[in-house]
Amino acid sequence: MHKKTAWLRREERGSEFWMRFIVRFALLCGRAPARFLLYFITWFFYLRAHEARQASRQFLGMVLGRPPSLRERYRHFFYFASCLLDRVFFLNGRIDLFDVRYHGLEHLVDWRLSGKGGVVMSAHVGSFDAMRAVGHHGPDISMGEVDIVLAMYAANASKIMRFLNAINPALKAEIVALGQVDSMLKLSERAQNGGLIGMLADRTLDNVDSAQLRSSVFLGKEAQFAIGPFLIAAMLRVPTYFMLACYEGANRYRIEVIPLLDFSQVDRTQRQAAIEEAHQRYVSLLAKQVAASPFNWFNFYDFWT
């Protein structure tokens, strides 16, 4: 398998039995006992995941400007494991367990009051489930409850839906698999009804046409990004936002919301230029946030290959 899609192979590793066991243990015993186990589980996977360790070392060295210490490399893995564990609680509505700080939430409040649909461009950085909690259990009453759906590659959607079924079966409806015959119809219906569509726009697939890829300087090196998510946002003609929820240790999360581009205001003749503009702004914002919170970078493969 090509290195570009090595992340797909790694997503399929792991036992569904252990996944269900950890979910049930966390829900039965609580977050504190589960986090105690997490320290040992993280060491176990850190010692076994040779390729992921190499990718982590390469990435941290690039961002920190020096070879990372063993403690920093372990911290990288532990932040990833912590976000996975906390997903169990976020998806069950236990936002009360966390200290969540919001920066730029007023942009989503303004969007909500407009009655339009919207698209959130995120990445495999921090916790998407913490962001989902903004919609379902947000701190501002003017937000109300937002219909949120995650649009993602079909290859990953099936595994994620099994994970969601183990946590909260009702959440399976919040996933739309891209590449299906009715994918755009489902997304269009959500947008027309004022829903919020989330997409993780930092990964690509081998079978993506080269015309749908853009080479951009990311953290000082050339990397390939897919233009497809921005094309979808343009076709839906909705406001688009950059959004990340970075883990900051203990029970703390910081959510950043930054407007990207409002495609509802873009003339069809200017659509392609607007897509390119939104994409470049996304890459720049992603690089800035990752440099500020490097241990939240969860692409454990050679991203620049």
Coordinates of C-alpha atoms in Angstrom, one line a residue:
M1 CA 0.0 0.0 0.0
H2 CA 1.2 3.5 -0.9
K3 CA 2.5 5.5 2.1
K4 CA 0.0 8.2 1.4
T5 CA -2.9 6.0 2.5
A6 CA -1.0 4.1 5.2
W7 CA -3.3 5.8 7.7
L8 CA -6.2 3.7 6.3
R9 CA -4.4 0.5 7.1
R10 CA -3.6 1.7 10.6
E11 CA -7.2 2.7 11.2
E12 CA -8.2 -0.9 10.7
R13 CA -5.8 -2.3 13.3
G14 CA -6.9 -3.0 16.8
S15 CA -9.4 -5.4 18.4
E16 CA -13.1 -4.5 18.4
F17 CA -13.3 -6.6 21.6
W18 CA -10.8 -4.4 23.4
M19 CA -12.4 -1.3 22.0
R20 CA -15.7 -2.3 23.5
F21 CA -14.0 -3.4 26.8
I22 CA -12.4 0.1 27.2
V23 CA -15.6 1.9 26.4
R24 CA -17.6 -0.2 28.9
F25 CA -14.9 0.2 31.6
A26 CA -14.8 3.9 31.1
L27 CA -18.5 4.3 31.3
L28 CA -18.8 2.0 34.3
C29 CA -15.8 3.1 36.4
G30 CA -15.5 6.7 35.3
R31 CA -12.8 8.9 33.7
A32 CA -10.2 8.8 36.5
P33 CA -9.8 5.0 36.7
A34 CA -9.8 4.8 32.9
R35 CA -7.1 7.4 32.7
F36 CA -5.0 5.5 35.2
L37 CA -5.1 2.5 32.8
L38 CA -4.3 4.8 29.9
Y39 CA -0.8 5.4 31.1
F40 CA 0.0 1.7 30.7
I41 CA -2.0 1.2 27.5
T42 CA -0.1 4.1 25.9
W43 CA 3.3 2.6 26.8
F44 CA 2.1 -0.7 25.3
F45 CA 1.1 0.8 22.0
Y46 CA 4.1 3.2 22.0
L47 CA 6.5 0.2 22.2
R48 CA 4.7 -1.7 19.5
A49 CA 4.1 1.0 16.9
H50 CA 7.5 1.3 15.3
E51 CA 6.3 3.3 12.2
A52 CA 4.2 5.6 14.3
R53 CA 7.2 6.3 16.6
Q54 CA 9.3 7.2 13.6
A55 CA 6.6 9.5 12.3
S56 CA 6.2 11.2 15.7
R57 CA 9.9 11.7 16.1
Q58 CA 10.2 13.2 12.6
F59 CA 7.2 15.5 13.1
L60 CA 8.2 16.7 16.6
G61 CA 11.8 17.3 15.5
M62 CA 10.4 19.5 12.6
V63 CA 8.1 21.5 14.8
L64 CA 10.3 21.8 17.9
G65 CA 13.5 22.5 15.9
R66 CA 15.4 19.8 17.9
P67 CA 15.3 16.1 18.5
P68 CA 12.3 15.4 20.9
S69 CA 13.0 13.8 24.2
L70 CA 11.5 10.4 25.2
R71 CA 9.1 12.2 27.5
E72 CA 7.9 14.4 24.6
R73 CA 7.4 11.4 22.3
Y74 CA 5.4 9.6 24.9
R75 CA 3.4 12.8 25.6
H76 CA 2.5 12.8 21.9
F77 CA 1.0 9.3 22.1
F78 CA -0.6 10.0 25.4
Y79 CA -2.5 13.1 24.1
F80 CA -3.8 10.9 21.3
A81 CA -4.9 8.2 23.7
S82 CA -6.5 10.8 26.0
C83 CA -8.6 12.2 23.1
L84 CA -9.8 8.7 22.2
L85 CA -10.8 8.0 25.8
D86 CA -12.5 11.4 26.2
R87 CA -14.5 10.7 23.0
V88 CA -16.4 8.1 25.1
F89 CA -17.6 10.8 27.4
F90 CA -18.2 13.6 24.9
L91 CA -20.3 11.3 22.7
N92 CA -22.4 10.5 25.8
G93 CA -23.0 14.1 26.5
R94 CA -20.7 14.3 29.6
I95 CA -19.3 17.7 28.7
D96 CA -19.6 18.5 32.4
L97 CA -16.4 16.5 33.0
F98 CA -14.3 18.9 31.0
D99 CA -13.0 22.5 31.2
V100 CA -13.7 23.7 27.6
R101 CA -12.5 27.1 26.6
Y102 CA -13.9 28.7 23.5
H103 CA -12.2 31.2 21.2
G104 CA -14.2 32.6 18.3
L105 CA -17.5 31.0 19.4
E106 CA -19.3 34.2 18.4
H107 CA -18.7 33.3 14.8
L108 CA -20.8 30.1 15.2
V109 CA -23.4 32.0 17.1
D110 CA -23.8 34.5 14.3
W111 CA -23.9 31.6 11.8
R112 CA -26.6 30.0 13.9
L113 CA -28.7 33.2 14.0
S114 CA -28.5 33.5 10.2
G115 CA -30.4 30.2 9.7
K116 CA -28.0 29.0 7.0
G117 CA -26.3 25.7 6.8
G118 CA -22.5 25.6 7.3
V119 CA -19.3 23.6 6.8
V120 CA -16.6 23.2 9.4
M121 CA -13.1 22.3 8.0
S122 CA -11.1 20.5 10.7
A123 CA -8.2 18.0 10.8
H124 CA -6.9 15.0 12.6
V125 CA -5.7 17.4 15.3
G126 CA -7.1 17.2 18.8
S127 CA -10.7 16.1 19.3
F128 CA -13.5 16.5 16.8
D129 CA -15.9 15.1 19.4
A130 CA -15.2 18.1 21.7
M131 CA -16.3 20.3 18.8
R132 CA -19.4 18.2 18.3
A133 CA -20.3 18.9 21.9
V134 CA -20.4 22.6 21.1
G135 CA -23.4 21.9 18.9
H136 CA -25.2 19.5 21.2
H137 CA -24.3 21.1 24.6
G138 CA -22.9 24.5 23.7
P139 CA -22.3 27.1 26.4
D140 CA -24.3 29.9 24.6
I141 CA -28.1 29.6 24.7
S142 CA -28.3 31.4 21.3
M143 CA -26.7 28.4 19.7
G144 CA -29.5 26.1 20.5
E145 CA -29.1 22.5 19.5
V146 CA -27.3 22.2 16.1
D147 CA -27.7 19.3 13.7
I148 CA -24.2 18.2 13.1
V149 CA -23.0 15.5 10.7
L150 CA -19.4 14.3 9.9
A151 CA -18.7 13.7 6.2
M152 CA -15.8 11.2 5.9
Y153 CA -14.2 8.7 3.6
A154 CA -16.3 5.5 3.3
A155 CA -13.3 3.3 4.1
N156 CA -13.2 4.8 7.6
A157 CA -16.9 5.4 8.1
S158 CA -17.7 1.7 8.7
K159 CA -15.1 1.4 11.5
I160 CA -16.2 4.7 13.1
M161 CA -19.8 3.7 13.0
R162 CA -19.0 0.4 14.8
F163 CA -17.1 2.5 17.4
L164 CA -20.1 4.8 17.8
N165 CA -22.4 1.9 18.1
A166 CA -20.4 0.7 21.1
I167 CA -20.6 4.1 22.7
N168 CA -24.0 5.5 21.7
P169 CA -25.9 3.8 18.8
A170 CA -28.0 6.9 18.2
L171 CA -24.9 8.7 16.9
K172 CA -24.5 6.6 13.8
A173 CA -26.9 8.9 12.0
E174 CA -24.3 11.7 12.4
I175 CA -21.9 10.1 9.8
V176 CA -22.2 10.5 6.1
A177 CA -19.9 8.4 4.0
L178 CA -18.4 10.3 1.0
G179 CA -18.2 8.6 -2.3
Q180 CA -21.6 7.1 -2.2
V181 CA -24.4 7.7 -4.8
D182 CA -26.5 9.7 -2.4
S183 CA -23.7 11.4 -0.4
M184 CA -24.2 14.9 -1.8
L185 CA -27.9 14.6 -1.6
K186 CA -27.6 13.9 2.2
L187 CA -25.2 16.7 2.7
S188 CA -27.4 19.1 0.7
E189 CA -30.5 18.2 2.8
R190 CA -28.6 18.9 6.0
A191 CA -27.3 22.2 4.7
Q192 CA -30.7 23.3 3.5
N193 CA -32.1 22.5 7.0
G194 CA -29.5 24.7 8.7
G195 CA -27.2 21.8 9.7
L196 CA -23.5 22.0 10.3
I197 CA -21.3 19.6 8.2
G198 CA -17.8 18.7 9.5
M199 CA -15.0 17.5 7.3
L200 CA -11.4 16.5 8.2
A201 CA -9.6 18.1 5.2
D202 CA -6.0 17.1 6.0
R203 CA -5.8 13.6 4.5
T204 CA -5.8 12.3 0.9
L205 CA -6.4 9.0 -0.9
D206 CA -4.4 7.3 -3.6
N207 CA -7.4 7.2 -6.0
V208 CA -7.9 11.0 -5.9
D209 CA -7.2 12.5 -9.3
S210 CA -4.1 14.7 -9.3
A211 CA -6.4 17.6 -10.4
Q212 CA -8.1 17.3 -7.0
L213 CA -4.8 17.7 -5.1
R214 CA -2.9 20.8 -4.2
S215 CA 0.7 21.0 -3.2
S216 CA 1.2 23.5 -0.4
V217 CA 4.1 24.5 2.0
F218 CA 3.0 23.1 5.4
L219 CA 5.4 23.6 8.3
G220 CA 8.2 24.3 6.0
K221 CA 7.9 21.3 3.6
E222 CA 5.7 20.5 0.6
A223 CA 2.6 18.4 1.4
Q224 CA -0.4 17.3 -0.7
F225 CA -3.9 18.3 0.4
A226 CA -7.2 17.4 -1.3
I227 CA -9.3 20.2 -2.7
G228 CA -12.4 18.1 -2.6
P229 CA -13.8 19.2 0.8
F230 CA -13.7 22.9 -0.4
L231 CA -15.4 21.9 -3.6
I232 CA -18.2 20.3 -1.6
A233 CA -18.5 23.5 0.5
A234 CA -18.7 25.6 -2.7
M235 CA -21.4 23.3 -4.2
L236 CA -23.4 23.6 -1.1
R237 CA -23.0 27.4 -1.1
V238 CA -22.7 27.8 2.6
P239 CA -20.4 29.7 5.1
T240 CA -17.2 27.7 5.9
Y241 CA -15.2 27.8 9.1
F242 CA -11.9 26.5 10.3
M243 CA -12.3 24.7 13.7
L244 CA -10.1 22.7 16.0
A245 CA -10.4 21.5 19.6
C246 CA -6.9 21.0 21.1
Y247 CA -6.3 19.0 24.2
E248 CA -4.3 20.8 26.8
G249 CA -3.8 18.2 29.5
A250 CA -5.9 17.0 32.4
N251 CA -9.6 17.7 31.5
R252 CA -8.9 20.9 29.5
Y253 CA -9.7 21.6 25.8
R254 CA -9.4 24.8 23.8
I255 CA -11.7 25.2 20.8
E256 CA -10.8 27.7 18.0
V257 CA -13.3 28.9 15.5
I258 CA -12.1 31.1 12.6
P259 CA -14.2 32.0 9.5
L260 CA -12.7 30.7 6.2
L261 CA -15.0 31.9 3.4
D262 CA -18.8 32.3 2.9
F263 CA -19.5 30.5 -0.4
S264 CA -23.1 31.7 -0.3
Q265 CA -21.7 35.1 -1.3
V266 CA -19.5 33.8 -4.2
D267 CA -20.6 34.2 -7.8
R268 CA -20.3 31.1 -9.9
T269 CA -17.8 32.7 -12.1
Q270 CA -15.5 33.2 -9.1
R271 CA -16.1 29.8 -7.5
Q272 CA -12.7 28.2 -8.5
A273 CA -10.8 31.2 -7.2
A274 CA -12.7 31.2 -4.0
I275 CA -12.0 27.4 -3.5
E276 CA -8.3 28.0 -3.9
E277 CA -8.4 30.9 -1.5
A278 CA -10.3 29.0 1.2
H279 CA -7.9 26.0 0.8
Q280 CA -4.8 28.1 1.2
R281 CA -6.2 29.9 4.2
Y282 CA -7.1 26.5 5.7
V283 CA -3.5 25.2 5.3
S284 CA -2.1 28.4 6.8
L285 CA -4.4 28.3 9.8
L286 CA -3.7 24.6 10.3
A287 CA 0.1 25.1 10.3
K288 CA -0.3 27.9 12.8
Q289 CA -2.4 25.8 15.2
V290 CA -0.3 22.7 14.9
A291 CA 2.9 24.7 15.6
A292 CA 1.2 26.1 18.7
S293 CA -0.1 22.7 19.9
P294 CA 2.2 20.0 18.4
F295 CA 1.2 17.2 20.7
N296 CA -2.3 17.3 19.2
W297 CA -1.1 16.3 15.7
F298 CA -2.5 12.8 15.2
N299 CA -1.3 11.9 11.7
F300 CA 1.1 9.2 12.8
Y301 CA 2.6 8.5 9.4
D302 CA 4.9 10.4 7.0
F303 CA 2.5 13.1 6.1
W304 CA 4.9 14.8 3.7
T305 CA 5.6 11.7 1.5

